Coordinates of N, CA, C and O in Angstrom, one line a residue:
X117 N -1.6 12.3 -25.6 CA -1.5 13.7 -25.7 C -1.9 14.1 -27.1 O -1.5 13.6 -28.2
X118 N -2.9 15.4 -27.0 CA -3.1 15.5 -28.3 C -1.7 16.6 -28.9 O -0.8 17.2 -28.4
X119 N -2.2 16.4 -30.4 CA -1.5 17.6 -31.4 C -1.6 19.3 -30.2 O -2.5 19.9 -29.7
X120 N -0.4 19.3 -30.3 CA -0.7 20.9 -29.9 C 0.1 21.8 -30.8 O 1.0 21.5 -31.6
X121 N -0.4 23.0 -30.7 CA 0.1 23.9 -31.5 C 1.5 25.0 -30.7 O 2.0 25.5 -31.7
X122 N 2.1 25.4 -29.7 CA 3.0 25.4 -29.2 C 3.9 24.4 -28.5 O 3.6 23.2 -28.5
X123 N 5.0 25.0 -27.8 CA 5.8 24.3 -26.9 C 5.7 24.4 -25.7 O 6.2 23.5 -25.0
X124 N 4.8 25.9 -25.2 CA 4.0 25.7 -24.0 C 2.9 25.0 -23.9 O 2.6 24.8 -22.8
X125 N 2.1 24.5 -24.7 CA 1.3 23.3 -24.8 C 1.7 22.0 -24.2 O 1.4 21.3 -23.3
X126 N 2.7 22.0 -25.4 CA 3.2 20.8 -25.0 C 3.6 20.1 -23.8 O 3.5 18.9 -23.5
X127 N 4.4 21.4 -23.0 CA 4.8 21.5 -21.9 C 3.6 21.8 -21.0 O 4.1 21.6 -19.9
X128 N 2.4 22.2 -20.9 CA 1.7 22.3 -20.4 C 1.3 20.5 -20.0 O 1.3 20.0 -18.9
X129 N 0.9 19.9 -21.3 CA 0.2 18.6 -21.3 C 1.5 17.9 -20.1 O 0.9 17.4 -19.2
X130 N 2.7 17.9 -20.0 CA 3.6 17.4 -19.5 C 3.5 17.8 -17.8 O 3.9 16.8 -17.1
X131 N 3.3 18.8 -17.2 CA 3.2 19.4 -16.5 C 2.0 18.6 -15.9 O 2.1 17.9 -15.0
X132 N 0.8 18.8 -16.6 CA -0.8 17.6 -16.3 C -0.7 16.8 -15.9 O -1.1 16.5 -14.7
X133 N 0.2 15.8 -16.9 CA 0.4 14.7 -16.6 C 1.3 14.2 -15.6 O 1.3 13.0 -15.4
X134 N 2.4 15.0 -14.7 CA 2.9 15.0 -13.7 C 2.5 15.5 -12.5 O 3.0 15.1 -11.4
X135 N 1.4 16.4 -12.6 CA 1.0 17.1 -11.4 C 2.4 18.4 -11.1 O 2.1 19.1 -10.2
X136 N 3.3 18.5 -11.7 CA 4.0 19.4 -11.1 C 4.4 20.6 -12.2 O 4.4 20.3 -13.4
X137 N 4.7 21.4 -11.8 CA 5.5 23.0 -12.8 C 6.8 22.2 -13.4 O 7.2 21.3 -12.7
X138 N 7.4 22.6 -14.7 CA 8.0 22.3 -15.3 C 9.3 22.9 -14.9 O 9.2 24.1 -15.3
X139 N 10.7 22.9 -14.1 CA 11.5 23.6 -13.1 C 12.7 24.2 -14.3 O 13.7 23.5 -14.0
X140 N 13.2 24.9 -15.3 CA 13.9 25.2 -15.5 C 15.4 25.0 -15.1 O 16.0 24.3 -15.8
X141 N 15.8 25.3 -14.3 CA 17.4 24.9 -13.6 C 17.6 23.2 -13.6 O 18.7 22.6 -13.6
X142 N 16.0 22.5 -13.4 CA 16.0 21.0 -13.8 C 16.7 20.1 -14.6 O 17.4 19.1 -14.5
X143 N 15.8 21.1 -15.8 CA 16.0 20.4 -17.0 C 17.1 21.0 -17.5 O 17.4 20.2 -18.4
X144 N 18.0 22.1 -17.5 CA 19.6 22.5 -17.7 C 19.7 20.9 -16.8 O 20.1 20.0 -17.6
X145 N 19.6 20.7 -16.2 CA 20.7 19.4 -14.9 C 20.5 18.7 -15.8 O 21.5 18.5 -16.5
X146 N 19.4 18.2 -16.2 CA 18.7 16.6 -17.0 C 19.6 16.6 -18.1 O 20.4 15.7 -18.3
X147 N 19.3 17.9 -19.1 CA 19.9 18.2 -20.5 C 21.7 17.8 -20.3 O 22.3 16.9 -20.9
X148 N 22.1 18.4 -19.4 CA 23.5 18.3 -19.5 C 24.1 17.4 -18.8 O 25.3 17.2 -19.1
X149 N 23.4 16.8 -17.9 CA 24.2 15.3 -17.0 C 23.9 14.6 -17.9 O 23.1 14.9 -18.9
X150 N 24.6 13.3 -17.6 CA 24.5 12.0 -17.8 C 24.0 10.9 -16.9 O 24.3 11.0 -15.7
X151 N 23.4 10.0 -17.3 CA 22.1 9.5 -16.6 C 22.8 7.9 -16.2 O 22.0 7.0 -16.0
X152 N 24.0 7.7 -16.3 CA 24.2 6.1 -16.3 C 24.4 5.1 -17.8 O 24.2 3.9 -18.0
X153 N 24.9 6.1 -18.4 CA 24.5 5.7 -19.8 C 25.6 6.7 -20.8 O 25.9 7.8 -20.4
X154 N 25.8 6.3 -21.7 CA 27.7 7.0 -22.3 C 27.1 8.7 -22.4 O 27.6 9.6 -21.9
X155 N 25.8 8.6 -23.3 CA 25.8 10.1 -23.3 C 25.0 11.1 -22.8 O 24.3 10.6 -21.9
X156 N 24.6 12.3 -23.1 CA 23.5 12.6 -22.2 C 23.2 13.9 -23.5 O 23.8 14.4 -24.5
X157 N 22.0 14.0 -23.0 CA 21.4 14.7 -24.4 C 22.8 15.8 -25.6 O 23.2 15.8 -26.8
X158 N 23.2 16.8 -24.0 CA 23.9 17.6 -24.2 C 25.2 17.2 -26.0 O 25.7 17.8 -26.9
X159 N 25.3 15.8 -25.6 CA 26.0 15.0 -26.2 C 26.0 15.5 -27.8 O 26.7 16.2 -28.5
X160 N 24.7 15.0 -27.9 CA 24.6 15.6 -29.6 C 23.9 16.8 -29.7 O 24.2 17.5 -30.7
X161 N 22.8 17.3 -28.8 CA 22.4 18.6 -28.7 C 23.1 19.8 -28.4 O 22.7 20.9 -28.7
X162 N 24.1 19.6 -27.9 CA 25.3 21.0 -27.3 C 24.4 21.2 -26.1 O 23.2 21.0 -26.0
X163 N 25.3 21.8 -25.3 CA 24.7 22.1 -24.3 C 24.2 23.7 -24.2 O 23.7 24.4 -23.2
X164 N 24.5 23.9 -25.6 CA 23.8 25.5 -25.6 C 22.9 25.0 -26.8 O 23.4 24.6 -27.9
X165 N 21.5 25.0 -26.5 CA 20.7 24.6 -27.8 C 20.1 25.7 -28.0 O 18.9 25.9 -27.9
X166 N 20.8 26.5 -28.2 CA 20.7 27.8 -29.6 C 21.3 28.0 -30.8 O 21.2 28.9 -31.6
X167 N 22.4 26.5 -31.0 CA 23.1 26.0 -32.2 C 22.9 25.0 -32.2 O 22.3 24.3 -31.4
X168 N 23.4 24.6 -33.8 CA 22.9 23.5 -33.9 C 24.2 22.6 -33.0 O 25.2 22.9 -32.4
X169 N 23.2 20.9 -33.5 CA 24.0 19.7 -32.5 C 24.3 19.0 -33.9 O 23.7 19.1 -35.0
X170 N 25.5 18.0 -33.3 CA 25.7 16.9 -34.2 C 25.1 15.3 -33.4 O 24.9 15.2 -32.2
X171 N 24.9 14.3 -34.2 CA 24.5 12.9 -33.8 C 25.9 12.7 -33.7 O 26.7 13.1 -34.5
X172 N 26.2 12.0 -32.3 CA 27.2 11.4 -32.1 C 27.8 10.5 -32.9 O 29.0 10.5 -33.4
X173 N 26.6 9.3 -32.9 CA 27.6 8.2 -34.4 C 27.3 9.0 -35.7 O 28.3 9.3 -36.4
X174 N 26.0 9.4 -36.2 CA 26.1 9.2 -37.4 C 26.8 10.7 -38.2 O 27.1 10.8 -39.3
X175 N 26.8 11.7 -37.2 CA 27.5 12.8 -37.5 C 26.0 13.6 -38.2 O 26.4 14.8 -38.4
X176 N 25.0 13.5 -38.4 CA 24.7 14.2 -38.5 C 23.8 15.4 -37.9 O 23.1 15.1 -36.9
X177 N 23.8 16.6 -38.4 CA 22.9 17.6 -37.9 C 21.9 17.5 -37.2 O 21.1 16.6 -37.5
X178 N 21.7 18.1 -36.4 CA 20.7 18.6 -35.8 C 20.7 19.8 -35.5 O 21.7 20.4 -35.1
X179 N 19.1 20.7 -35.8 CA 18.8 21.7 -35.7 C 18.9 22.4 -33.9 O 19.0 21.4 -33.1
X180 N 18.8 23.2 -33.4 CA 18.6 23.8 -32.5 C 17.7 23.8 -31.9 O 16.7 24.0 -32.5
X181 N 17.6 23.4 -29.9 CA 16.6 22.4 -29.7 C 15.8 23.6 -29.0 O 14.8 23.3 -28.4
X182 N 16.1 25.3 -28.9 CA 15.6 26.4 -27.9 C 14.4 26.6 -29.1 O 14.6 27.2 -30.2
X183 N 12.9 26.0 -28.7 CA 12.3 26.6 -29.8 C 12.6 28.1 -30.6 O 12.5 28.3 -31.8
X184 N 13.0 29.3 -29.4 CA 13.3 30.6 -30.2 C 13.8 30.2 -31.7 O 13.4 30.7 -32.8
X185 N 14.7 29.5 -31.5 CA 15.8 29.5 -32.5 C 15.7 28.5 -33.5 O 16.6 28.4 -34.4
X186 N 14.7 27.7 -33.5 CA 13.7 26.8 -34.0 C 12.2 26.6 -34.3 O 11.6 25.6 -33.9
X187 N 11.7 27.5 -34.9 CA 10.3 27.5 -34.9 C 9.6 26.4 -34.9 O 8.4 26.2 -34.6
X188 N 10.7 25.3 -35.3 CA 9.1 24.3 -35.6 C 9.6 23.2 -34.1 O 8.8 22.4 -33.5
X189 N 11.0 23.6 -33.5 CA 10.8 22.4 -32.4 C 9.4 22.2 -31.4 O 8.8 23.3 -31.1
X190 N 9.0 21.1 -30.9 CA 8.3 20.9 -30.3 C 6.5 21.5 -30.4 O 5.7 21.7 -29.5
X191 N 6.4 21.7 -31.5 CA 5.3 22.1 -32.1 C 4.4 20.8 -32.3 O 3.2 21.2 -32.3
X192 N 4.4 19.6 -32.5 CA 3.8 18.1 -32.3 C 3.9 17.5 -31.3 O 4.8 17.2 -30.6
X193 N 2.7 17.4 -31.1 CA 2.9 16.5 -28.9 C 3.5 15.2 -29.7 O 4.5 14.8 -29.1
X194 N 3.2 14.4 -31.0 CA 3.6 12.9 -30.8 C 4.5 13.1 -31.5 O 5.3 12.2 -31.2
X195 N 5.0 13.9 -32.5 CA 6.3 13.7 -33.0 C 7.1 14.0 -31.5 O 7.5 13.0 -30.8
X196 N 7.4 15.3 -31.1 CA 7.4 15.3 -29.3 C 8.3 14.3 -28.4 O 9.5 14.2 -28.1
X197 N 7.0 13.3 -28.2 CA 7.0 12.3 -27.6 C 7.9 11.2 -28.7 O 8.7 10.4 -28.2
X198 N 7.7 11.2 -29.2 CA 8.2 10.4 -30.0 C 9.8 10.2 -29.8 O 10.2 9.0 -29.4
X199 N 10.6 11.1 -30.0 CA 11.5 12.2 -29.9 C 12.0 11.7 -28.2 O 13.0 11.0 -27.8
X200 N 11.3 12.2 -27.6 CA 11.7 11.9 -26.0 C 12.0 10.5 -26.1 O 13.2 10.3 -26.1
X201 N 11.0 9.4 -26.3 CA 10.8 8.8 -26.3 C 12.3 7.7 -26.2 O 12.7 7.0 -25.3
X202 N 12.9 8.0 -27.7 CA 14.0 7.8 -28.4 C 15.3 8.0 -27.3 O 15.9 7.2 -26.7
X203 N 15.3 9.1 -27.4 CA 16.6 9.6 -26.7 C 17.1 9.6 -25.5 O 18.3 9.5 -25.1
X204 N 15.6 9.8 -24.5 CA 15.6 9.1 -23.4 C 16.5 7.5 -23.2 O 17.5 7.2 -22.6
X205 N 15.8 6.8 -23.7 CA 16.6 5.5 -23.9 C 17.8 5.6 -24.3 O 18.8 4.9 -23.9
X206 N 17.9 6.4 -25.2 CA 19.7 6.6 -25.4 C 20.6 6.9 -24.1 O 21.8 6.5 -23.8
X207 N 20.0 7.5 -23.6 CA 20.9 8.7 -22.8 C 20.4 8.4 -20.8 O 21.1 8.7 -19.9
X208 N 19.4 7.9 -20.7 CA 18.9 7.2 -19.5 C 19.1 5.6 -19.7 O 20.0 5.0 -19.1
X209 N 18.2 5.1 -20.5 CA 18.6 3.2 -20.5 C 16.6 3.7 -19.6 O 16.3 3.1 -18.6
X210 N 15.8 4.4 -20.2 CA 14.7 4.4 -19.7 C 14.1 5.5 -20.4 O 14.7 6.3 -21.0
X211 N 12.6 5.5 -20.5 CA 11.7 6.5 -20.7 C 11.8 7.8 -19.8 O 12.1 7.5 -18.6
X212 N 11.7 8.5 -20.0 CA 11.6 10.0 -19.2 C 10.7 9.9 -18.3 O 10.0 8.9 -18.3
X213 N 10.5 10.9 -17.2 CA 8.9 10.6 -16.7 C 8.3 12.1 -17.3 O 8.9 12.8 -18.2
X214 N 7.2 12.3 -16.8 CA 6.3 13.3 -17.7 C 7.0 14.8 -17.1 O 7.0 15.8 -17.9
X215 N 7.6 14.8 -15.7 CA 8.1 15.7 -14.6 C 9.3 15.7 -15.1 O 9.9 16.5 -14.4
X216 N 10.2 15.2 -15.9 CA 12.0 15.1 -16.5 C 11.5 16.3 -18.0 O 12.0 17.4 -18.4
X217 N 10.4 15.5 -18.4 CA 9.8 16.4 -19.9 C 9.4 17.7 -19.8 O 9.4 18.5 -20.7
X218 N 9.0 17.8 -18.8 CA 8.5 19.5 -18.6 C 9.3 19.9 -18.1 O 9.4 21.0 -18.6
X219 N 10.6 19.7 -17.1 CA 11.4 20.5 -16.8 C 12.6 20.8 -18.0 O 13.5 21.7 -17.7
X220 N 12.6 20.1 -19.1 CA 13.6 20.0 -20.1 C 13.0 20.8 -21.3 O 13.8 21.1 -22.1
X221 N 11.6 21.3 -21.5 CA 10.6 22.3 -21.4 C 10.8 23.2 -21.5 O 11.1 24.0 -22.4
X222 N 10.6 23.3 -20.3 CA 11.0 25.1 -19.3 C 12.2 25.3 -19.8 O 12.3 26.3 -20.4
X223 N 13.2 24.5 -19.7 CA 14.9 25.1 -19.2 C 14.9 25.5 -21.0 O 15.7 26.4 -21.2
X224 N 14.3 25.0 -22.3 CA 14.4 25.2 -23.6 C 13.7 26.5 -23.8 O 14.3 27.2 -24.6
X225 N 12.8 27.0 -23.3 CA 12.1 27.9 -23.6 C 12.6 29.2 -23.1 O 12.3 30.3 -23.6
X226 N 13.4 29.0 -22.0 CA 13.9 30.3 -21.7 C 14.8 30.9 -22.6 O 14.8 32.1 -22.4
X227 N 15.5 30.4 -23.6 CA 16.3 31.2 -24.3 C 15.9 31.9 -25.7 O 15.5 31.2 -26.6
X228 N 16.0 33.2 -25.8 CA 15.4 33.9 -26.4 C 16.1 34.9 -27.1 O 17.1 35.4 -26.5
X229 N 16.0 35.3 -28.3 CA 16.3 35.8 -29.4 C 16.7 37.1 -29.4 O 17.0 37.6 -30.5

């Protein structure tokens, strides 16, 4: 995936690469369950990512994951991916599929300023 310059980009590339629309009410499910695994994103993100989140162990910050309220989130497909990448395995015990990433996407982008 190349560098993109939004988070509909990004989400767009995700969406490609699944064949399907990115579902909003999805990715609220994805963001805030737990996948078999102690925590689930919501865990250190809050489950309102229009504030910030804390890291479970190390306590620290994290910025707010609703681009509105974060200009720079999800503005790099590979930092991005990177990112998924990571946390997915924390919080699944697996990689995302490209259809978990776009609906987690959508459900971020709807909240607005």
């Amino acid at each position: 995936m190349a560098h993109s310059a939004t988070p509909a980009e990004v989400q767009a590339a995700y969406e490609a690469k699944a064949n399907v629309s990115g579902i909003a009410v999805k990715g609220q499910q994805f963001f805030t369950a737990k996948h078999g695994k102690e925590w689930a994103c919501a865990s250190c993100h809050t489950a309102s990512p229009t504030v910030d989140g804390k890291h479970a162990s190390t306590g620290k910050v994290i910025g707010p994951m609703a681009p509105a309220f974060n200009p720079e989130r999800f503005t790099d497909a590979a930092k991005t991916e990177k990112w998924f990448r990571r946390n997915c395995n924390d919080v699944a015990g697996r990689e995302c599929t490209a259809g978990e990433k776009a609906d987690v996407l959508a459900w971020l982008q709807t909240f607005k300023r």
